[in-house]
Coordinates of C-alpha atoms and ligand atoms in Angstrom, one line a residue:
M1482 CA 117.9 -37.4 -45.8
T1483 CA 114.5 -38.0 -47.2
P1484 CA 113.0 -34.8 -48.8
S1485 CA 109.8 -33.4 -47.5
L1486 CA 107.0 -31.1 -48.5
A1487 CA 107.4 -29.3 -45.2
G1488 CA 111.0 -28.3 -46.0
A1489 CA 110.4 -26.8 -49.5
K1490 CA 110.1 -23.2 -50.5
R1491 CA 108.6 -23.8 -53.9
V1492 CA 106.4 -26.7 -54.8
V1493 CA 104.7 -28.1 -57.9
V1494 CA 101.7 -30.4 -57.4
K1495 CA 100.4 -32.4 -60.3
I1496 CA 96.8 -33.7 -60.2
G1497 CA 95.5 -36.2 -62.7
S1498 CA 92.2 -36.3 -64.5
A1499 CA 90.9 -39.3 -62.5
L1500 CA 91.2 -37.3 -59.3
I1501 CA 89.6 -34.1 -60.5
V1502 CA 86.8 -35.6 -62.6
D1503 CA 84.1 -37.9 -61.3
S1504 CA 83.9 -40.8 -63.6
A1505 CA 80.2 -41.3 -63.1
T1506 CA 79.0 -37.8 -63.7
A1507 CA 81.9 -36.3 -65.7
A1508 CA 81.8 -33.3 -63.4
P1509 CA 84.6 -31.9 -61.1
R1510 CA 84.9 -33.6 -57.8
E1511 CA 84.2 -30.5 -55.8
A1512 CA 84.4 -31.8 -52.3
W1513 CA 87.8 -33.4 -52.9
L1514 CA 89.0 -30.3 -54.7
A1515 CA 87.9 -28.2 -51.7
G1516 CA 90.1 -30.4 -49.4
V1517 CA 93.1 -30.0 -51.8
A1518 CA 92.6 -26.2 -51.8
E1519 CA 92.6 -26.2 -48.0
D1520 CA 95.8 -28.2 -48.0
I1521 CA 97.3 -25.7 -50.5
A1522 CA 96.2 -22.7 -48.4
A1523 CA 97.9 -24.2 -45.3
I1524 CA 101.1 -24.6 -47.3
V1525 CA 100.9 -21.1 -48.8
K1526 CA 100.3 -19.7 -45.4
R1527 CA 103.8 -20.9 -44.4
G1528 CA 105.3 -18.8 -47.1
V1529 CA 105.7 -21.6 -49.6
E1530 CA 105.1 -20.9 -53.3
V1531 CA 102.7 -23.5 -54.8
M1532 CA 102.0 -24.2 -58.5
V1533 CA 99.4 -26.7 -59.6
V1534 CA 99.6 -28.7 -62.8
S1535 CA 96.0 -29.9 -63.4
S1536 CA 94.7 -32.3 -65.9
G1537 CA 91.0 -32.9 -66.5
A1538 CA 90.1 -30.6 -69.4
I1539 CA 89.5 -33.4 -71.9
A1540 CA 87.8 -35.7 -69.3
L1541 CA 85.4 -33.0 -68.3
A1542 CA 84.1 -32.4 -71.8
R1543 CA 84.3 -35.7 -73.7
R1544 CA 80.9 -37.0 -72.7
Q1545 CA 79.2 -33.6 -73.2
L1546 CA 80.6 -33.6 -76.8
G1547 CA 79.7 -37.2 -77.4
F1548 CA 83.2 -38.6 -77.6
L1549 CA 82.7 -41.9 -75.9
G1550 CA 85.4 -44.1 -77.5
A1551 CA 88.4 -45.1 -75.3
K1552 CA 90.9 -43.4 -77.5
L1553 CA 90.1 -40.0 -79.0
K1554 CA 91.5 -38.6 -82.2
L1555 CA 93.8 -35.6 -81.9
E1556 CA 91.1 -33.2 -83.2
E1557 CA 88.6 -34.6 -80.7
K1558 CA 91.0 -34.1 -77.8
Q1559 CA 91.7 -30.5 -79.0
A1560 CA 88.0 -29.8 -79.1
A1561 CA 87.3 -31.4 -75.8
A1562 CA 90.1 -29.5 -74.1
A1563 CA 88.8 -26.2 -75.5
V1564 CA 85.4 -26.9 -73.8
G1565 CA 86.6 -28.6 -70.7
Q1566 CA 89.4 -26.2 -69.8
I1567 CA 86.8 -23.5 -69.0
R1568 CA 85.1 -25.8 -66.5
L1569 CA 88.4 -26.9 -65.1
A1570 CA 89.7 -23.4 -64.6
Q1571 CA 86.4 -22.4 -63.0
A1572 CA 86.5 -25.4 -60.6
W1573 CA 90.0 -24.3 -59.5
S1574 CA 89.2 -20.7 -59.3
E1575 CA 86.2 -21.4 -57.0
A1576 CA 88.0 -24.0 -54.9
L1577 CA 91.1 -21.7 -54.3
G1578 CA 88.9 -18.6 -54.1
A1579 CA 87.0 -20.2 -51.2
V1580 CA 90.3 -20.3 -49.2
G1581 CA 91.3 -16.8 -50.1
I1582 CA 93.7 -17.7 -52.9
T1583 CA 93.6 -16.2 -56.4
A1584 CA 94.0 -18.9 -59.1
A1585 CA 95.8 -18.0 -62.3
Q1586 CA 95.4 -20.1 -65.5
M1587 CA 98.6 -20.8 -67.6
L1588 CA 98.3 -23.0 -70.7
L1589 CA 101.7 -24.2 -72.0
T1590 CA 103.0 -26.1 -74.9
L1591 CA 106.2 -28.0 -75.2
D1592 CA 107.8 -25.1 -77.1
D1593 CA 107.2 -22.9 -74.1
T1594 CA 109.6 -24.9 -72.0
E1595 CA 112.1 -25.8 -74.8
D1596 CA 112.6 -22.6 -76.8
R1597 CA 114.8 -20.3 -74.7
R1598 CA 112.9 -17.1 -75.3
R1599 CA 109.5 -18.6 -74.7
Y1600 CA 110.9 -20.4 -71.7
L1601 CA 112.1 -17.1 -70.2
N1602 CA 108.7 -15.6 -70.9
A1603 CA 106.7 -18.4 -69.3
R1604 CA 109.1 -18.4 -66.3
A1605 CA 108.9 -14.7 -65.8
T1606 CA 105.1 -14.8 -65.9
L1607 CA 104.9 -17.7 -63.4
A1608 CA 107.4 -15.9 -61.1
T1609 CA 105.3 -12.7 -61.3
L1610 CA 102.2 -14.6 -60.4
L1611 CA 103.9 -16.3 -57.5
G1612 CA 105.2 -12.9 -56.3
L1613 CA 101.7 -11.7 -56.3
G1614 CA 100.6 -14.5 -54.1
C1615 CA 98.6 -16.3 -56.8
V1616 CA 98.5 -20.0 -57.4
P1617 CA 99.1 -20.7 -61.1
V1618 CA 97.0 -23.6 -62.3
I1619 CA 98.8 -25.0 -65.4
N1620 CA 97.7 -27.3 -68.1
E1621 CA 98.9 -28.2 -71.5
N1622 CA 97.5 -26.0 -74.2
D1623 CA 95.9 -29.1 -75.9
S1624 CA 93.7 -27.2 -78.2
V1625 CA 96.6 -25.8 -80.2
A1626 CA 99.2 -28.5 -79.6
T1627 CA 99.6 -30.9 -82.4
N1628 CA 101.0 -34.4 -81.9
E1629 CA 104.5 -33.3 -82.7
I1630 CA 104.5 -30.5 -80.2
R1631 CA 102.5 -32.1 -77.4
F1632 CA 103.7 -33.3 -74.1
G1633 CA 100.7 -35.6 -74.2
D1634 CA 100.8 -36.2 -70.4
N1635 CA 100.9 -33.8 -67.6
D1636 CA 103.5 -35.8 -65.6
R1637 CA 106.2 -34.6 -67.9
L1638 CA 104.7 -31.1 -68.2
A1639 CA 104.8 -30.9 -64.4
A1640 CA 108.4 -32.0 -64.3
R1641 CA 109.4 -29.4 -66.9
V1642 CA 107.6 -26.7 -65.0
A1643 CA 109.3 -27.8 -61.7
A1644 CA 112.7 -27.7 -63.4
M1645 CA 112.0 -24.4 -65.1
M1646 CA 110.9 -22.8 -61.9
Q1647 CA 113.7 -24.5 -59.8
A1648 CA 111.1 -25.9 -57.4
E1649 CA 112.5 -28.0 -54.6
V1650 CA 109.7 -30.5 -54.7
L1651 CA 107.3 -31.9 -57.3
V1652 CA 104.4 -34.0 -56.0
L1653 CA 102.5 -36.3 -58.4
L1654 CA 99.2 -37.1 -56.8
S1655 CA 98.2 -40.4 -58.3
D1656 CA 95.9 -43.4 -58.0
I1657 CA 98.7 -45.3 -56.4
D1658 CA 100.8 -44.5 -53.3
G1659 CA 104.2 -44.8 -55.0
L1660 CA 106.4 -47.1 -57.0
Y1661 CA 106.3 -50.8 -56.6
T1662 CA 108.7 -53.5 -57.8
A1663 CA 105.8 -54.8 -59.9
D1664 CA 102.2 -53.9 -60.5
P1665 CA 100.6 -54.4 -57.0
R1666 CA 97.1 -54.9 -58.6
R1667 CA 98.4 -58.0 -60.4
N1668 CA 101.3 -59.2 -58.3
A1669 CA 100.9 -60.0 -54.6
L1670 CA 104.7 -60.0 -54.1
A1671 CA 105.1 -56.4 -55.4
A1672 CA 107.0 -54.4 -52.8
H1673 CA 106.6 -50.7 -52.2
L1674 CA 109.7 -48.5 -52.6
P1675 CA 109.7 -45.6 -50.1
V1676 CA 112.9 -43.9 -51.6
V1677 CA 114.5 -44.2 -55.0
E1678 CA 118.1 -42.8 -54.9
A1679 CA 118.9 -43.2 -58.6
L1680 CA 116.9 -44.0 -61.7
T1681 CA 118.7 -47.2 -62.6
P1682 CA 117.6 -49.3 -65.6
E1683 CA 116.0 -51.7 -63.1
I1684 CA 113.9 -48.8 -61.7
M1685 CA 113.0 -47.5 -65.1
A1686 CA 111.8 -51.0 -66.1
M1687 CA 109.2 -50.9 -63.3
G1688 CA 107.1 -48.5 -65.3
G1689 CA 104.5 -50.5 -67.2
E1690 CA 102.3 -49.3 -70.0
P1691 CA 99.6 -46.7 -69.0
P1692 CA 96.1 -48.1 -68.1
V1693 CA 93.3 -47.5 -70.5
G1694 CA 90.9 -44.8 -69.4
F1695 CA 91.0 -41.2 -68.4
S1696 CA 94.7 -40.4 -68.0
S1697 CA 97.5 -40.5 -70.5
G1698 CA 100.0 -41.2 -67.8
G1699 CA 100.7 -44.4 -65.9
M1700 CA 103.9 -45.3 -64.1
K1701 CA 106.0 -45.0 -67.2
T1702 CA 105.5 -41.3 -67.7
K1703 CA 105.9 -40.8 -64.0
L1704 CA 109.4 -42.3 -64.2
I1705 CA 110.2 -40.1 -67.1
A1706 CA 109.0 -37.2 -65.1
A1707 CA 111.2 -38.3 -62.2
E1708 CA 114.2 -38.3 -64.6
I1709 CA 113.5 -34.8 -65.8
A1710 CA 112.9 -33.5 -62.2
T1711 CA 115.7 -35.2 -60.4
Q1712 CA 118.3 -34.2 -63.1
A1713 CA 117.2 -30.6 -62.5
G1714 CA 117.7 -30.9 -58.8
V1715 CA 114.0 -31.3 -57.9
A1716 CA 112.9 -34.0 -55.5
M1717 CA 109.8 -35.8 -56.7
A1718 CA 107.1 -37.7 -54.8
I1719 CA 104.5 -40.1 -56.1
A1720 CA 101.7 -40.0 -53.5
L1721 CA 98.1 -41.2 -53.2
G1722 CA 95.6 -38.7 -54.4
H1723 CA 92.5 -40.8 -53.8
R1724 CA 91.9 -39.6 -50.3
D1725 CA 90.7 -36.4 -48.6
H1726 CA 93.4 -33.8 -47.9
P1727 CA 96.1 -35.7 -49.9
L1728 CA 98.8 -33.0 -49.3
A1729 CA 98.2 -32.9 -45.6
A1730 CA 98.5 -36.7 -45.6
L1731 CA 101.8 -36.5 -47.4
E1732 CA 103.1 -34.0 -45.0
S1733 CA 102.2 -36.1 -42.0
A1734 CA 104.6 -38.8 -43.5
G1735 CA 101.9 -40.6 -45.6
K1736 CA 103.1 -43.5 -47.6
C1737 CA 104.7 -42.4 -50.9
T1738 CA 107.8 -42.8 -53.0
W1739 CA 110.4 -40.1 -52.9
F1740 CA 112.9 -39.8 -55.8
L1741 CA 116.0 -38.0 -54.6
P1742 CA 117.5 -35.1 -56.7
A1743 CA 120.6 -36.0 -58.6
P1744 CA 123.6 -34.7 -56.5
E1745 CA 124.9 -32.5 -59.2
G1746 CA 121.3 -31.6 -60.3
R1747 CA 121.0 -28.0 -59.4
S1748 CA 124.2 -27.0 -61.1
A1749 CA 123.4 -28.9 -64.4
R1750 CA 121.6 -25.9 -65.8
K1751 CA 124.4 -23.6 -64.8
N1752 CA 126.9 -26.0 -66.4
W1753 CA 124.9 -25.8 -69.6
I1754 CA 125.0 -22.0 -69.5
A1755 CA 128.7 -21.9 -68.8
G1756 CA 129.9 -24.6 -71.1
H1757 CA 127.6 -25.3 -74.0
L1758 CA 126.6 -22.0 -75.5
A1759 CA 128.7 -19.7 -77.6
A1760 CA 128.3 -16.2 -76.2
A1761 CA 126.6 -13.9 -78.7
G1762 CA 127.9 -10.7 -77.1
A1763 CA 129.2 -9.2 -73.9
V1764 CA 128.3 -6.7 -71.3
V1765 CA 131.1 -4.7 -69.5
V1766 CA 130.2 -4.0 -65.9
D1767 CA 131.7 -1.6 -63.2
A1768 CA 133.4 -2.6 -60.0
G1769 CA 130.3 -2.2 -57.9
A1770 CA 128.4 -4.6 -60.2
V1771 CA 131.3 -7.1 -59.9
R1772 CA 131.1 -7.0 -56.1
A1773 CA 127.3 -7.4 -56.2
L1774 CA 127.5 -10.4 -58.6
K1775 CA 130.1 -12.1 -56.4
K1776 CA 127.6 -11.7 -53.5
G1777 CA 125.0 -13.6 -55.5
S1778 CA 123.0 -10.7 -57.0
S1779 CA 121.5 -10.4 -60.4
L1780 CA 123.0 -8.1 -62.9
L1781 CA 121.2 -4.8 -63.0
P1782 CA 121.5 -2.3 -65.9
A1783 CA 122.8 0.4 -63.5
G1784 CA 126.2 -1.4 -63.3
I1785 CA 126.6 -1.9 -67.1
K1786 CA 129.2 0.4 -68.8
A1787 CA 129.0 -1.0 -72.3
V1788 CA 127.3 -3.6 -74.5
S1789 CA 129.0 -5.4 -77.4
G1790 CA 127.9 -7.9 -80.1
V1791 CA 124.3 -8.5 -81.3
F1792 CA 122.2 -10.7 -79.1
E1793 CA 118.5 -11.4 -78.6
R1794 CA 116.7 -12.0 -75.3
G1795 CA 117.6 -15.5 -74.0
D1796 CA 121.0 -15.6 -75.7
A1797 CA 124.2 -16.3 -73.7
V1798 CA 126.4 -13.2 -73.1
D1799 CA 129.8 -12.9 -71.4
I1800 CA 130.2 -10.6 -68.4
L1801 CA 133.4 -8.6 -68.6
A1802 CA 135.1 -6.4 -66.0
V1803 CA 136.3 -3.0 -67.1
D1804 CA 139.8 -4.4 -67.5
G1805 CA 138.4 -7.0 -70.0
A1806 CA 138.6 -9.9 -67.6
R1807 CA 135.8 -12.4 -68.3
I1808 CA 134.1 -12.9 -64.9
G1809 CA 131.0 -14.8 -65.9
R1810 CA 128.3 -15.7 -68.4
G1811 CA 124.6 -15.6 -68.4
L1812 CA 121.4 -15.5 -70.4
A1813 CA 120.3 -12.0 -71.3
A1814 CA 116.8 -10.9 -70.4
Y1815 CA 117.1 -8.0 -73.0
S1816 CA 118.4 -7.8 -76.6
S1817 CA 121.7 -6.1 -77.2
G1818 CA 119.9 -3.0 -78.5
D1819 CA 117.6 -2.7 -75.5
A1820 CA 120.4 -3.5 -73.0
A1821 CA 122.5 -0.7 -74.6
L1822 CA 119.5 1.7 -74.1
I1823 CA 119.0 1.0 -70.4
A1824 CA 122.8 0.5 -69.5
G1825 CA 123.7 2.8 -66.7
H1826 CA 120.0 3.5 -65.8
R1827 CA 117.8 2.5 -62.9
S1828 CA 114.6 0.4 -63.4
E1829 CA 112.3 3.4 -63.0
D1830 CA 113.8 4.9 -66.2
F1831 CA 113.2 1.8 -68.4
E1832 CA 109.7 2.7 -69.5
G1833 CA 110.9 6.1 -70.8
L1834 CA 113.9 4.6 -72.5
L1835 CA 112.3 1.5 -74.0
G1836 CA 108.6 2.4 -74.3
W1837 CA 107.7 -0.6 -72.1
R1838 CA 108.6 -1.8 -68.7
G1839 CA 110.7 -5.0 -68.8
R1840 CA 112.2 -6.9 -65.9
D1841 CA 114.6 -5.2 -63.5
E1842 CA 117.6 -7.5 -64.2
V1843 CA 119.6 -7.7 -67.5
I1844 CA 120.8 -11.1 -66.3
H1845 CA 118.9 -12.9 -63.5
R1846 CA 121.0 -14.6 -60.9
D1847 CA 119.3 -18.0 -61.8
D1848 CA 120.7 -17.5 -65.3
L1849 CA 124.2 -16.5 -64.4
V1850 CA 127.5 -18.3 -63.8
L1851 CA 130.6 -16.7 -62.4
F1852 CA 134.0 -18.1 -63.4
Ligands
LIG2038 N1 96.1 -32.1 -70.6 C1 95.1 -33.1 -70.5 C2 93.8 -32.6 -69.9 O1 93.7 -31.7 -69.3 C3 95.6 -34.3 -69.6 C4 96.9 -34.9 -69.9 C5 97.1 -36.1 -69.0 O2 96.3 -36.9 -68.8 O3 98.2 -36.1 -68.3 O4 92.8 -33.2 -70.1

């Protein structure tokens, strides 16, 4: 079955610089953005959580700063991003505000999606924002990212965000309505592919080099993004952004390419938790907690009888029943010291015990595997 935007509960939409920024004036394309914001509002109204990954910071400021060459140096990009990001965030805040949605800016670097502790932090913040009904508008933190730690393109950043947040669908709004067997601007025989079931070497070879100009992407980075997304169980669409109301158009079965999630995709992360990490410690849980876990709940501190070993937030820990049986494994949201302090307590006591209010779960169900 072809995935659809209509069937998803959590969606990431990536929007490139060429869509957001008017090439003649180097200003945000406000009318187009207003249409996208209306589309987002219609989706949010149905109870769907939407995150936006928006490029455009560098493109908005390069002319203002006199950076006119086709290729900017890293320090020029960093400076342009610092200036342009303010305008970009403002444009989003105004466009979403006009449809009654609170926009929230999140700037991420590669480390925020790779390093487990920072990953948990970024994910928790995004989840909180979504819970509050905000639409996070995410970009790379270009001003502090050096070449070694840069994504460099927002296609990959968007795919990492979609994987991190376990979105069902990632939409890359592009200047092209999908993947073609060859570049349709140069080859009249190029055929459009409505669905890509697997990213075979033939498919991967269809991504040429990125065009010179505003964006760092091109089909190549979109296919790499497709690899990241589909492996994590996320369906991805490449759809035409150069039209009014591009998301509404996609929903009414507009032309696009869907990349289907890998069949074993959603469990890949859980396999990684279960199989590839040495547990740094363990938590012993009572019978009530065992029952709750088996029903799919997160592990709350109230059900924890004891904590052993030394672990940090983000480390893998074993979950043991009172008789010592190993029933599961997960990534701890608290260090061993903090987990021991809140063990047996309810969330309203955390602040008194820890001096700060952390998350309610010691292991979130998304980070937990039962054996
Ligand atoms: N983060 C860059 C910006 O906002 C864009 C990266 C990309 O083109 O994908 O300007």
